Each structure stands twice: as structure tokens, then as C-alpha cells.
Coordinates of C-alpha atoms in Angstrom, one line a residue:
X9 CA 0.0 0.0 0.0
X10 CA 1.2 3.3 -1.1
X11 CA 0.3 6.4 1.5
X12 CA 0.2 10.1 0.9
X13 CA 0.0 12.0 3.8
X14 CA -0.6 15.9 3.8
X15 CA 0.7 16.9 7.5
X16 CA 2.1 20.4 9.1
X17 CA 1.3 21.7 12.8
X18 CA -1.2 19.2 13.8
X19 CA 1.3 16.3 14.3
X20 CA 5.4 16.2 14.3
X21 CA 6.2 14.0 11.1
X22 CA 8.7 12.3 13.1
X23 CA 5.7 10.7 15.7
X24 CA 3.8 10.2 12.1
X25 CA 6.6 7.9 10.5
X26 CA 6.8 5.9 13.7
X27 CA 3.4 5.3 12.7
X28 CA 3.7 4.9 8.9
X29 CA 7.4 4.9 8.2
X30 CA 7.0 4.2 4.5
X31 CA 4.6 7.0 4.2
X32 CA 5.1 10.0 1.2
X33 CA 4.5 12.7 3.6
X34 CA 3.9 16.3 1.9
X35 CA 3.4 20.0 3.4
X36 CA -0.2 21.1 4.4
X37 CA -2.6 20.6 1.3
X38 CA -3.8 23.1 -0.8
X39 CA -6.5 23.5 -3.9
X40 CA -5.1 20.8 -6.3
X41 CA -2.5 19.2 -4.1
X42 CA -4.4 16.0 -3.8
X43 CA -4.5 15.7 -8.0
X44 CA -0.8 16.5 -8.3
X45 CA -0.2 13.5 -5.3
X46 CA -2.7 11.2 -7.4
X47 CA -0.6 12.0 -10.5
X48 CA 3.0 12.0 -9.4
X49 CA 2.8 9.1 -6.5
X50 CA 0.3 7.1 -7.6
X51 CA -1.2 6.3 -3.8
X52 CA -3.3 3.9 -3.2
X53 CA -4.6 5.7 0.3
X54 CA -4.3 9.5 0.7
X55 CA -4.4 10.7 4.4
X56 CA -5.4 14.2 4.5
X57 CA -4.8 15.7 8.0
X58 CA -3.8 19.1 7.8
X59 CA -4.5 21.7 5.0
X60 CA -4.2 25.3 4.1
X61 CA -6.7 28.4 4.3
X62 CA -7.1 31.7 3.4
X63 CA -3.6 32.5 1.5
X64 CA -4.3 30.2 -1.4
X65 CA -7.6 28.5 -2.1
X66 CA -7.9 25.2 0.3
X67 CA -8.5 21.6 -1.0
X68 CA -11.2 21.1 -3.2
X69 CA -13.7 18.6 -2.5
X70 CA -13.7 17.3 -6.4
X71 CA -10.3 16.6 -5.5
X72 CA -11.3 14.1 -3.0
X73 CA -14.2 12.9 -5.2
X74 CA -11.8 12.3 -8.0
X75 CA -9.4 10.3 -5.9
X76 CA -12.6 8.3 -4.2
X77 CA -13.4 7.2 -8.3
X78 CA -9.7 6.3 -9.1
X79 CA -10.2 3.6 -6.2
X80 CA -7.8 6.2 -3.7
X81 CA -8.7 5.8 -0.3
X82 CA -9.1 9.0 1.5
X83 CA -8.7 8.8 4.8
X84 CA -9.1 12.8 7.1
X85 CA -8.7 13.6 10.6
X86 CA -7.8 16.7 12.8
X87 CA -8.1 19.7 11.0
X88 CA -8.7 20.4 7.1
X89 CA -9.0 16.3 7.0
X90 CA -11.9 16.2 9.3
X91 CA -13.5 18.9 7.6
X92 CA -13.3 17.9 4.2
X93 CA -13.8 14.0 4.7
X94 CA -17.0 15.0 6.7
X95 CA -18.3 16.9 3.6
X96 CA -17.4 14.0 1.3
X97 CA -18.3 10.7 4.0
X98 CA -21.1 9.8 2.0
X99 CA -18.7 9.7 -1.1
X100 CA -16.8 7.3 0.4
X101 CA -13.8 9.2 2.3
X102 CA -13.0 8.0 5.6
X103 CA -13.1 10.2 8.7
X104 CA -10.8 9.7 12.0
X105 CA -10.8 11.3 15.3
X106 CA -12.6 13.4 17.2
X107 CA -12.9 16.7 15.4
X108 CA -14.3 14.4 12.2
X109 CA -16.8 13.6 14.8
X110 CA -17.5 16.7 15.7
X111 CA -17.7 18.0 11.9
X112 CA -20.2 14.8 10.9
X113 CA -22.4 15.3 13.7
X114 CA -23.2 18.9 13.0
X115 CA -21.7 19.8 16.4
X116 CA -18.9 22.1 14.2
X117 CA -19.9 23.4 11.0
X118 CA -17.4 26.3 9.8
X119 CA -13.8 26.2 8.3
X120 CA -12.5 28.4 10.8
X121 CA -12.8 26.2 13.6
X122 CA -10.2 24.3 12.8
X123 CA -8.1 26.9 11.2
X124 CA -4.3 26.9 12.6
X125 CA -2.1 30.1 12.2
X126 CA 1.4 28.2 11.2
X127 CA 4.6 29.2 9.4
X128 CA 5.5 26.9 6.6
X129 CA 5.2 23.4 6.9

């Protein structure tokens, strides 16, 4: 199994390749990211976890669509994962965690709630 991972300030990349050590990890996603991984990687599971807002448009949820009808697993969690994973569930993307929860139960329902000021990755 090949594994994309879009991390930044949610999680150290050093605890997340103790957890998936063979993982592709890439910088915070952004509108188109998730096409570009799908094209250059070829994964067979994408993890979305943390993405970008406000500075350049954030990921698109076509993206995830497309990736859920190339047989791509999305999996999302923690911050622009849960959101986006919670919009596309009934698509097929996987949601993890609490704040996915929180986001599929209604109980959050903006972007900004999980929004993280962060410099760079």
C-alpha cells in the first residue's frame, strides 16, 4: 500500500513515520495538491490531515471525489482532513478522530474552527 500523507502543525512528522514509516509525507494541502499526489505518487490511500486556508484556495472537495473514483482511499482527521472528509463521507472518504466527529455530527460546522495560524510546513 502506497500512503500520501498531507501533515504540518497538527502532528510532528517524526511521531507520524513511527506510525507509517513508509509514508510519502507532503506539506499542508492546498486546492489541487491531492490531483498533483494522485498523478505524481500514484497512492493507493491518501491521508489528508492538515491543510491550508485563506492565502491560497484550500483543498477542493472534487479533488477528493476524483481520488474516491480512481479507487484512492481518502482517509481525514484533525483539521482540514476532518472537515473535508465530513463533507465527502457519504462519497466514500473515511473520517478519523474526534474533530471528524464533531464535523459529521453537525456539532462544528465552519472552516474556521479548525483553522491553525502556522509558518510553513
Amino acid at each position: 500500500m502506497k500512503v500520501v500523507v498531507f501533515l504540518g502543525p497538527s502532528l510532528p512528522r517524526s511521531q507520524a513515520r513511527a506510525i507509517l514509516p513508509d509514508a510519502v509525507y507532503l506539506p499542508p494541502a492546498a486546492q489541487m495538491d491531492l490531483m498533483s499526489a494522485i498523478q505524481i505518487h500514484q497512492p493507493t490511500a491518501i491521508a489528508l490531515i492538515d491543510g491550508v486556508f485563506e492565502r491560497v484556495p484550500s483543498v477542493w472537495h472534487k479533488e477528493i471525489l476524483h481520488a474516491l473514483e480512481r479507487g484512492v482511499a481518502v482517509f481525514g482527521a484533525s483539521s482540514m482532513g476532518a472537515l473535508r472528509v465530513a463533507e465527502t463521507a457519504p462519497f466514500g472518504a473515511r473520517g478519523v478522530g474526534e474533530i471528524f466527529r464533531m464535523y459529521a455530527e453537525g456539532e462544528l460546522l465552519d472552516d474556521d474552527e479548525v483553522a491553525l495560524s502556522h509558518a510553513g510546513e
